[in-house]
Coordinates of C-alpha atoms in Angstrom, one line a residue:
M228 CA 43.1 166.9 78.9
A229 CA 42.3 164.3 76.3
T230 CA 45.3 164.8 74.5
A231 CA 47.5 164.6 77.7
S232 CA 45.6 161.4 79.0
V233 CA 46.2 159.7 75.9
A234 CA 50.1 160.6 75.8
F235 CA 50.5 159.3 79.4
K236 CA 48.8 156.0 78.5
S237 CA 51.3 155.7 75.5
R238 CA 54.3 156.0 77.7
E239 CA 52.9 153.6 80.1
D240 CA 52.5 151.2 77.3
H241 CA 56.1 151.8 76.0
R242 CA 57.4 151.3 79.6
K243 CA 55.7 147.8 79.7
Q244 CA 56.8 147.0 76.5
M245 CA 60.6 147.5 77.4
E246 CA 60.1 145.5 80.5
L247 CA 58.6 142.7 78.6
E248 CA 61.5 142.8 76.0
E249 CA 64.1 142.7 79.0
A250 CA 62.3 139.5 80.1
R251 CA 62.5 137.8 76.9
K252 CA 66.1 138.7 76.4
A253 CA 66.8 137.1 79.9
G254 CA 64.6 134.1 78.9
L255 CA 62.1 134.7 81.5
A256 CA 59.2 135.4 79.5
P257 CA 57.7 133.8 76.1
A258 CA 59.1 134.8 72.8
E259 CA 57.2 137.0 70.7
V260 CA 55.6 135.4 67.6
D261 CA 54.3 137.3 64.4
E262 CA 50.9 136.7 62.7
D263 CA 52.2 133.5 60.6
G264 CA 53.1 131.8 64.0
K265 CA 56.8 132.2 63.7
E266 CA 59.1 133.4 66.5
I267 CA 60.5 136.8 66.1
N268 CA 64.1 137.3 66.9
P269 CA 64.4 140.0 69.7
H270 CA 68.2 140.9 68.2
I271 CA 66.8 141.8 64.7
P272 CA 65.1 145.1 64.3
Q273 CA 61.5 144.8 63.6
Y274 CA 61.1 148.3 62.1
M275 CA 60.2 147.2 58.6
S276 CA 58.2 144.2 59.5
S277 CA 55.8 145.8 62.2
A278 CA 54.4 149.5 63.0
P279 CA 55.9 151.5 65.7
W280 CA 54.1 151.8 69.2
Y281 CA 53.3 155.1 68.5
L282 CA 51.4 154.9 65.0
N283 CA 47.8 153.8 64.9
A284 CA 47.3 150.2 64.1
E285 CA 44.2 150.8 62.3
R286 CA 46.2 152.6 59.3
P287 CA 48.0 150.7 56.6
S288 CA 51.3 149.3 57.8
L289 CA 54.5 148.0 56.1
K290 CA 53.2 144.6 56.3
H291 CA 53.6 144.2 52.5
Q292 CA 57.4 144.4 52.7
R293 CA 57.8 141.3 54.8
K294 CA 59.3 138.1 53.3
W295 CA 56.2 136.2 51.7
K296 CA 58.0 133.6 50.1
S297 CA 58.7 130.9 53.1
D298 CA 59.2 127.2 52.7
P299 CA 57.3 125.3 55.3
N300 CA 59.7 122.6 55.0
Y301 CA 62.4 124.4 56.5
T302 CA 63.0 123.9 60.0
K303 CA 65.0 125.2 62.5
S304 CA 65.5 122.2 65.1
W305 CA 68.5 120.0 65.3
Y306 CA 69.3 116.3 66.0
D307 CA 68.5 114.7 69.3
R308 CA 72.0 113.7 70.4
G309 CA 72.2 110.5 72.2
A310 CA 68.6 109.2 71.7
K311 CA 67.6 105.7 71.1
T312 CA 64.6 104.4 69.5
F313 CA 64.2 100.2 69.8
Q314 CA 65.9 97.8 71.8
A315 CA 66.0 94.3 70.4
E316 CA 66.3 91.2 72.5
K317 CA 68.0 89.2 69.8
F318 CA 70.4 89.5 67.0
R319 CA 68.6 90.5 63.8
K320 CA 69.9 89.9 60.1
G321 CA 71.7 92.8 58.7
A322 CA 72.4 94.6 62.0
C323 CA 76.0 95.6 63.3
E324 CA 78.0 92.8 64.1
N325 CA 79.8 94.2 66.9
C326 CA 77.0 95.9 69.0
G327 CA 73.7 94.4 67.4
A328 CA 72.0 97.8 66.2
M329 CA 70.4 98.3 62.8
T330 CA 71.3 101.8 62.1
H331 CA 75.0 101.2 61.3
D332 CA 77.3 98.6 60.2
K333 CA 80.5 96.8 62.0
K334 CA 82.9 99.4 60.2
T335 CA 81.1 102.6 61.4
C336 CA 80.5 101.1 65.1
M337 CA 81.3 103.6 67.7
E338 CA 81.3 101.2 70.4
R339 CA 84.4 99.5 72.1
P340 CA 85.2 96.2 69.5
R341 CA 84.0 93.3 71.6
K342 CA 86.1 89.8 72.0
L343 CA 82.8 88.1 70.5
G344 CA 80.4 90.3 68.5
A345 CA 76.6 90.5 69.4
K346 CA 76.3 88.3 66.1
W347 CA 77.8 85.3 67.9
T348 CA 76.9 85.7 71.6
G349 CA 73.1 87.3 70.9
K350 CA 73.7 89.3 74.1
S351 CA 74.1 92.8 75.4
I352 CA 72.3 94.2 71.9
A353 CA 72.6 97.6 71.6
P354 CA 69.6 100.0 70.8
D355 CA 69.1 101.8 67.6
E356 CA 69.9 105.0 67.3
K357 CA 67.5 107.8 66.0
I358 CA 68.3 108.8 62.6
E359 CA 67.0 112.2 61.7
T360 CA 67.3 114.4 58.6
F361 CA 66.4 117.9 58.3
E362 CA 66.0 120.5 55.5
L363 CA 67.6 123.8 56.8
D364 CA 67.2 127.1 55.1
Y365 CA 69.8 129.7 54.0
E366 CA 70.1 131.1 57.6
G367 CA 70.2 127.7 59.0
K368 CA 72.8 126.3 57.0
R369 CA 74.9 129.2 57.8
D370 CA 74.1 129.4 61.8
R371 CA 77.3 128.7 63.8
W372 CA 75.2 127.9 66.7
N373 CA 72.6 125.7 65.5
G374 CA 72.1 122.9 67.8
Y375 CA 74.5 124.2 70.6
D376 CA 73.6 123.3 74.2
A377 CA 74.4 126.1 76.5
A378 CA 74.9 123.5 79.6
S379 CA 77.8 122.0 77.8
Y380 CA 79.8 124.9 78.7
K381 CA 79.3 124.7 82.5
H382 CA 82.3 122.4 82.9
V383 CA 84.3 125.3 81.6
I384 CA 83.0 127.7 83.9
E385 CA 83.5 125.2 87.0
R386 CA 87.2 124.8 85.8
Y387 CA 87.7 128.2 85.8
E388 CA 85.9 128.7 89.2
A389 CA 88.1 126.2 90.7
R390 CA 91.1 127.7 89.5
D391 CA 90.2 131.1 90.6
E392 CA 89.4 129.7 94.2
A393 CA 92.8 127.9 94.3
R394 CA 94.4 130.9 93.4
R395 CA 92.5 133.0 95.9
K396 CA 93.5 130.6 98.7
Y397 CA 97.0 130.3 97.9
L398 CA 97.5 134.2 97.8
K399 CA 95.7 134.3 101.3
D400 CA 98.1 131.6 102.7
Q401 CA 101.1 133.5 101.3
Q402 CA 99.7 136.7 102.9
L403 CA 99.2 135.1 106.3
K404 CA 102.5 133.5 106.1
K405 CA 104.6 137.0 105.5
L406 CA 102.8 138.7 107.9
E407 CA 103.4 135.9 110.7
E408 CA 107.0 135.9 109.9
K409 CA 107.1 139.8 110.0
N410 CA 105.5 139.3 113.4
G411 CA 108.1 136.8 114.4
N412 CA 111.3 138.8 113.5
Q413 CA 110.0 142.0 115.0
N414 CA 109.1 140.3 118.1
E415 CA 112.9 139.2 118.4
E416 CA 113.9 142.7 118.1
D417 CA 114.2 144.4 121.5
G418 CA 113.1 148.1 120.5
V419 CA 109.8 147.1 119.4
S420 CA 106.7 149.0 121.0
D421 CA 103.3 147.4 122.1
D422 CA 101.8 149.9 119.8
E423 CA 103.4 148.1 116.7
D424 CA 102.7 144.7 118.1
N425 CA 99.0 145.4 118.4
E426 CA 98.8 146.7 114.6
D427 CA 100.7 143.5 113.3
D428 CA 98.1 141.4 115.6
L429 CA 95.3 143.5 113.8
K430 CA 96.6 143.0 110.4
V431 CA 96.9 139.0 110.9
D432 CA 93.5 139.1 112.3
E433 CA 92.3 140.9 109.2
A434 CA 93.8 138.9 106.7
K435 CA 92.3 135.8 108.4
V436 CA 88.9 137.1 108.0
D437 CA 87.0 136.0 104.8
E438 CA 87.1 138.3 101.9
S439 CA 83.3 138.1 101.2
K440 CA 82.9 139.5 104.9
Q441 CA 85.4 142.5 104.3
M442 CA 83.6 143.9 101.1
D443 CA 81.1 146.2 102.5
F444 CA 80.4 148.0 99.3
A445 CA 76.8 147.0 99.3
K446 CA 76.2 148.3 103.0
V447 CA 73.8 151.0 103.2
E448 CA 73.0 152.9 106.4
K449 CA 69.4 154.4 106.8
R450 CA 66.7 154.8 109.4
V451 CA 64.6 151.9 110.1
R452 CA 60.8 152.3 111.1
T453 CA 61.4 155.5 112.7
T454 CA 59.7 158.6 112.9
G455 CA 62.3 161.3 112.6
G456 CA 64.9 160.2 115.3
G457 CA 65.3 156.7 116.1
S458 CA 67.7 154.0 116.1
T459 CA 69.4 153.3 112.9
G460 CA 70.1 149.9 111.2
T461 CA 72.0 148.4 108.7
V462 CA 70.2 147.0 105.6
R463 CA 72.3 144.9 103.2
N464 CA 71.5 144.5 99.5
L465 CA 72.8 141.1 99.0
R466 CA 71.3 140.7 95.6
I467 CA 74.4 140.9 92.9
R468 CA 73.4 143.4 90.1
E469 CA 73.9 140.6 87.4
D470 CA 71.4 138.2 88.8
T471 CA 67.6 138.5 87.7
A472 CA 65.5 140.3 90.3
K473 CA 62.6 138.4 92.2
Y474 CA 59.8 140.1 90.5
L475 CA 61.1 139.1 87.0
L476 CA 61.5 135.1 87.8
N477 CA 57.5 134.9 87.0
L478 CA 55.8 137.6 85.1
D479 CA 52.5 136.1 85.6
V480 CA 50.0 138.5 87.4
N481 CA 48.3 135.7 89.7
S482 CA 52.2 134.6 90.7
A483 CA 53.9 135.3 94.3
H484 CA 53.0 138.9 95.6
Y485 CA 56.5 141.1 95.5
D486 CA 56.1 143.9 98.2
P487 CA 58.6 146.8 96.8
K488 CA 59.1 148.4 100.0
T489 CA 60.4 146.0 102.0
R490 CA 61.7 144.2 98.9
S491 CA 60.3 140.9 100.0
M492 CA 58.4 137.9 98.1
R493 CA 57.2 135.4 100.7
E494 CA 56.0 132.9 98.5
D495 CA 57.6 130.8 95.9
P496 CA 57.4 132.5 92.4
L497 CA 58.3 128.9 90.6
P498 CA 56.6 126.2 92.5
D499 CA 56.3 123.7 89.6
M500 CA 60.2 123.9 88.7
D501 CA 62.6 121.2 89.4
P502 CA 64.1 122.2 93.3
N503 CA 67.6 121.0 92.1
E504 CA 67.7 124.0 89.4
K505 CA 65.7 126.5 91.7
F506 CA 67.8 129.5 92.3
Y507 CA 65.0 131.3 94.5
A508 CA 62.4 129.8 96.5
G509 CA 60.9 132.8 98.3
D510 CA 61.5 134.4 101.6
N511 CA 59.6 132.0 103.5
C512 CA 62.1 129.1 103.0
N513 CA 64.7 130.9 104.9
R514 CA 62.2 130.9 107.9
V515 CA 62.1 127.2 108.4
S516 CA 65.8 126.3 108.0
G517 CA 69.1 126.8 109.6
Q518 CA 69.2 129.0 112.9
A519 CA 65.7 130.8 112.2
L520 CA 64.0 127.4 113.1
E521 CA 65.8 127.4 116.1
F522 CA 64.9 130.8 117.2
K523 CA 61.3 129.8 116.4
Q524 CA 61.4 127.2 118.7
L525 CA 63.0 129.1 121.3
N526 CA 60.2 131.7 121.3
I527 CA 57.5 129.2 121.4
H528 CA 59.2 127.4 124.5
A529 CA 59.2 130.9 126.0
W530 CA 55.4 131.6 125.5
E531 CA 54.6 128.3 126.8
A532 CA 56.9 128.7 130.0
F533 CA 55.1 132.0 130.4
D534 CA 51.7 130.7 130.1
K535 CA 52.5 128.0 132.8
G536 CA 53.5 130.7 135.2
H537 CA 57.4 131.2 134.7
D538 CA 58.6 134.6 134.6
V539 CA 60.4 134.4 131.2
H540 CA 60.1 136.8 128.3
M541 CA 62.1 136.7 124.9
Q542 CA 62.5 140.5 124.6
A543 CA 63.0 141.6 128.1
A544 CA 65.7 139.0 129.1
P545 CA 66.8 136.6 126.0
S546 CA 69.9 135.2 127.6
Q547 CA 67.5 133.9 130.7
A548 CA 65.2 132.7 128.1
E549 CA 67.8 130.8 126.0
L550 CA 69.5 129.3 129.3
L551 CA 66.1 127.9 130.4
Y552 CA 65.3 126.6 126.9
K553 CA 68.8 124.8 127.3
N554 CA 68.4 123.2 130.4
F555 CA 64.6 122.0 129.2
K556 CA 66.3 120.4 126.4
I557 CA 68.9 118.6 128.6
N558 CA 66.3 117.5 131.1
K559 CA 64.3 116.1 128.4
E560 CA 66.9 113.9 126.8
K561 CA 67.8 112.6 130.3
L562 CA 64.1 111.7 130.6
K563 CA 63.7 109.9 127.3
Y564 CA 67.2 108.1 128.3
Q565 CA 65.7 107.2 131.9
T566 CA 62.4 105.8 130.2
K567 CA 64.6 103.6 127.4
E568 CA 66.5 102.3 130.5
T569 CA 63.3 101.3 132.7
I570 CA 61.9 99.6 129.7
M571 CA 65.2 97.7 128.5
E572 CA 65.6 96.7 132.1
K573 CA 61.9 95.1 132.3
Y574 CA 61.5 93.7 129.1
G575 CA 65.0 93.0 127.9
N576 CA 66.5 94.2 124.5
A577 CA 66.7 91.8 121.6
A578 CA 68.9 94.1 119.6
T579 CA 72.0 93.6 121.9
D580 CA 74.6 90.7 121.0
E581 CA 74.5 89.4 124.3
T582 CA 73.5 85.5 124.5
L583 CA 71.1 84.3 127.2
P584 CA 72.6 81.8 129.6
R585 CA 71.5 78.1 129.1
E586 CA 69.7 78.0 132.6
L587 CA 67.4 80.5 131.3
L588 CA 67.0 79.1 127.8
L589 CA 66.6 75.5 128.8
G590 CA 65.6 76.1 132.7
Q591 CA 61.9 74.9 132.8
S592 CA 60.8 71.7 131.4
E593 CA 58.2 69.1 132.1
K594 CA 60.3 65.9 131.9
E595 CA 61.0 64.2 135.3
V596 CA 64.6 62.6 135.6
E597 CA 65.6 60.7 138.8
Y598 CA 69.4 60.1 139.7
D599 CA 71.1 58.1 142.4
R600 CA 74.1 59.2 144.3
A601 CA 76.7 58.2 141.6
G602 CA 74.8 60.3 139.1
R603 CA 73.2 57.6 137.3
I604 CA 69.7 57.7 135.7
I605 CA 67.2 55.9 137.8
K606 CA 63.8 57.3 136.3
G607 CA 63.7 59.3 133.2
Q608 CA 65.4 59.6 129.8
E609 CA 68.6 61.4 129.6
I610 CA 69.1 64.5 128.0
S611 CA 69.9 63.8 124.5
L612 CA 72.8 65.7 122.8
P613 CA 72.4 67.2 119.4
K614 CA 74.2 65.4 116.7
S615 CA 76.1 66.6 113.6
K616 CA 74.9 66.1 110.1
Y617 CA 78.5 64.5 109.6
E618 CA 79.5 61.0 110.6
E619 CA 81.3 60.7 113.9
D620 CA 83.3 58.1 115.8
I621 CA 83.7 56.0 112.7
Y622 CA 87.5 54.0 112.8
I623 CA 88.7 52.2 109.8
N624 CA 91.5 49.5 109.2
N625 CA 91.7 48.7 112.8
H626 CA 92.6 52.2 114.1
T627 CA 91.4 53.4 117.8
T628 CA 91.5 57.3 116.8
V629 CA 90.2 59.2 113.9
W630 CA 92.1 60.7 111.0
G631 CA 93.6 64.2 112.1
S632 CA 94.2 63.2 115.7
W633 CA 98.0 63.4 115.2
W634 CA 100.0 66.1 113.9
K635 CA 103.8 65.8 113.1
D636 CA 106.0 67.8 110.6
H637 CA 103.1 69.5 108.8
Q638 CA 101.3 66.2 108.4
W639 CA 98.1 64.9 109.7
G640 CA 97.9 61.3 110.9
Y641 CA 96.4 58.9 113.3
K642 CA 97.3 59.1 117.0
C643 CA 97.0 55.5 117.8
C644 CA 99.8 54.4 115.6
Q645 CA 101.3 57.8 114.4
Q646 CA 101.0 56.8 110.7
T647 CA 100.7 59.7 108.2
V648 CA 99.1 57.6 105.4
R649 CA 95.3 57.7 105.2
N650 CA 94.4 54.4 104.1
S651 CA 97.0 52.6 106.2
Y652 CA 96.4 49.8 108.5
C653 CA 96.7 50.2 112.2
T654 CA 100.0 48.7 113.6
G655 CA 99.8 50.1 117.2
A656 CA 102.5 50.5 119.9
A657 CA 104.6 48.1 117.6
G658 CA 104.3 50.3 114.5
I659 CA 105.6 53.4 116.6
E660 CA 108.6 51.5 117.9
A661 CA 109.4 50.4 114.6
A662 CA 109.2 53.8 113.2
E663 CA 111.2 55.4 115.9
A664 CA 113.8 52.7 115.4
A665 CA 114.1 53.4 111.7
A666 CA 114.4 57.1 112.5
D667 CA 117.4 56.4 114.7
L668 CA 118.9 54.2 112.1
M669 CA 118.4 56.9 109.6
K670 CA 120.1 59.5 111.7
A671 CA 123.0 57.4 112.3
N672 CA 123.7 56.5 108.6
I673 CA 123.5 60.1 108.0
A674 CA 126.0 61.1 110.8
R675 CA 128.5 58.2 109.5
K676 CA 128.3 59.7 105.9
E677 CA 128.9 63.1 107.2
A678 CA 132.0 61.9 109.2
T679 CA 133.5 59.9 106.0
E680 CA 133.0 63.3 103.8
E681 CA 134.8 65.6 106.1
M682 CA 138.1 63.6 105.5
P683 CA 138.7 63.5 101.7
T684 CA 140.6 60.6 100.2
P685 CA 143.9 61.7 98.4
V686 CA 143.6 61.3 94.8
E687 CA 146.8 59.9 92.4
E688 CA 147.5 62.2 89.8
K689 CA 147.9 60.1 86.7
K690 CA 150.1 61.5 83.9
L691 CA 148.1 61.3 80.6
A692 CA 149.9 60.7 77.3
T693 CA 149.1 63.2 74.5
W694 CA 146.5 60.9 72.9
G695 CA 144.5 60.0 76.0
S696 CA 146.0 57.2 77.4
E697 CA 148.3 56.7 80.5
V698 CA 152.0 57.4 79.7
P699 CA 154.5 54.6 80.8
D700 CA 157.4 55.7 82.7
D701 CA 159.9 54.5 80.2
L702 CA 158.4 56.5 77.3
V703 CA 161.1 58.3 75.3
L704 CA 160.6 60.3 72.0
D705 CA 163.0 59.8 69.0
E706 CA 163.7 63.4 67.9
K707 CA 164.6 62.4 64.3
K708 CA 161.2 60.4 64.0
L709 CA 159.4 63.4 65.8
A710 CA 160.8 65.8 62.7
E711 CA 159.8 63.1 60.2
A712 CA 156.4 62.9 62.0
L713 CA 156.0 66.8 61.6
K714 CA 156.8 66.6 57.9
K715 CA 154.2 64.0 57.3
E716 CA 151.6 65.8 58.9
D717 CA 152.3 69.4 57.0
E718 CA 152.0 67.2 53.7
R719 CA 149.0 65.6 54.9
R720 CA 147.4 69.0 55.7
R721 CA 148.4 70.3 52.3
E722 CA 146.7 67.4 50.6
E723 CA 143.5 68.1 52.5
K724 CA 143.2 71.5 51.5
D725 CA 144.2 70.6 48.0
E726 CA 143.3 67.1 46.6
R727 CA 145.0 67.8 43.3
K728 CA 148.2 67.2 45.2
R729 CA 147.4 63.5 46.3
K730 CA 149.4 61.0 44.0
Y731 CA 148.0 58.6 42.2
N732 CA 149.7 55.5 43.6
L733 CA 149.2 55.9 47.4
K734 CA 150.0 53.5 50.3
W735 CA 148.3 53.8 53.5
N736 CA 149.6 53.0 56.8
D737 CA 147.5 52.7 59.7
E738 CA 149.9 52.5 62.3
V739 CA 150.3 55.2 64.7
T740 CA 153.5 55.9 66.8
P741 CA 153.9 58.2 69.6
E742 CA 155.9 60.6 67.5
D743 CA 153.0 60.7 65.0
M744 CA 150.7 61.3 67.8
E745 CA 152.9 64.1 69.4
A746 CA 153.4 65.7 65.7
Y747 CA 149.3 65.8 65.4
R748 CA 149.0 67.3 68.8
M749 CA 151.5 70.0 68.1
K750 CA 150.0 70.9 64.6
R751 CA 146.3 70.8 66.0
V752 CA 144.6 74.1 66.1
H753 CA 143.2 74.6 69.3
Q754 CA 139.6 76.3 69.3
D755 CA 140.6 78.3 72.6
D756 CA 144.0 79.3 71.6
P757 CA 143.8 83.1 71.2
M758 CA 146.8 83.1 68.6
K759 CA 145.0 80.7 66.6
D760 CA 144.2 83.1 63.7
F761 CA 147.9 83.8 63.5
L762 CA 149.0 80.2 62.7
H763 CA 150.4 78.9 59.3

């Protein structure tokens, strides 16, 4: 019997050890530490470094085969990304000229280049970065995942989940569209039976149902709280098998109690955890949120109504109890509204934008004022009107009105003399008449000028000579002289091209005849002539 009890105890220890290893793999239990204080990797077998569970620990083990040459200077930590150390308030000598940090220079600065760096402005000094140096061991240098943050992979998962959700939505819309088109085409045909129409409608309704409501693979039918033969109920196992079980969230013995029969854990297993990162907060959290809270208030109202003499029972007549609770809430809101209106009618509401009449604001006064039949004050003091901080009714340069009392042609002016110059002297009615007369005269001149422009005067065409002067009527060119003038023009052009052909004894004649001008005009090259490149 002693041997059997020892064997049973060993199997129980083995089961606990396996559960603890599963919790450590999921990150829900502290890692195992060896005798030297180092963390043991659960993925590396420890058969050579620790004795199996079924051996007696008092006997010699394989501890001597462990790695005993270990450098304490080696570390497995990694750089603190984005950490800052010191925030300076003014620029320091030797700091980065762009951002003002001491841990790097301007060439290696990762901040956006500023138009004026921190060296010249002394503003927006960037904090110093945290510089760390690590001495990694053989495994740390070759570890591909050293310093990897698993939270950085979250955006990849979110992107793929959004893509899958969009694909499912698109396929669902396409399915609905096909079913509706098929249903419409069949309705147009004459030989469609009612049974087929009902089947198509049923298909469309099934397609509109959410996919999560159609999946009944986790549905388990069993008898609930019955002794042999009673009503059956549906128990849904809503936990995904990949999720961590409730009883593994916190392995502390004094944590929230888990009832294995009903699979319930009423208290919060991780009360000190951040609520934003908490996946499960206990079953009691569902009892104070959503429709559960409304159902609880409905039960409380039914109990109170029954205590006050009303024949209400939540289990016997639930519809009656719900209708009574609905009427109770409506009557309660009406009573609150009537009470509010009564108070506002009696004392007023200062939050409204309605301004009180002047009679109520200034209705009571201790001053006594007596008037005569004409409305003049006989006794007392007249009510003084409030004055502005600006000067009023000040007339300059003999004006009787203020500047801005006249508007004409997008210009301000004085109404007394209708002048648009600010510092002008008032001319009165005479100035208005003179301005009107000048405007009438201007209009008459403009009309007369337009009338003369409508009748253009004939222009005599004058025939110009070839050299720019007027050609007399009796001008006649001699053909022989014109031919001689053309020859002279050719010789002159040849001499301009080659000065060696110019004669030594040269007589110059500055008299220009009409034939010479005609020969010059005929030999001249016009820049606008399209055939000028083909001449000579």
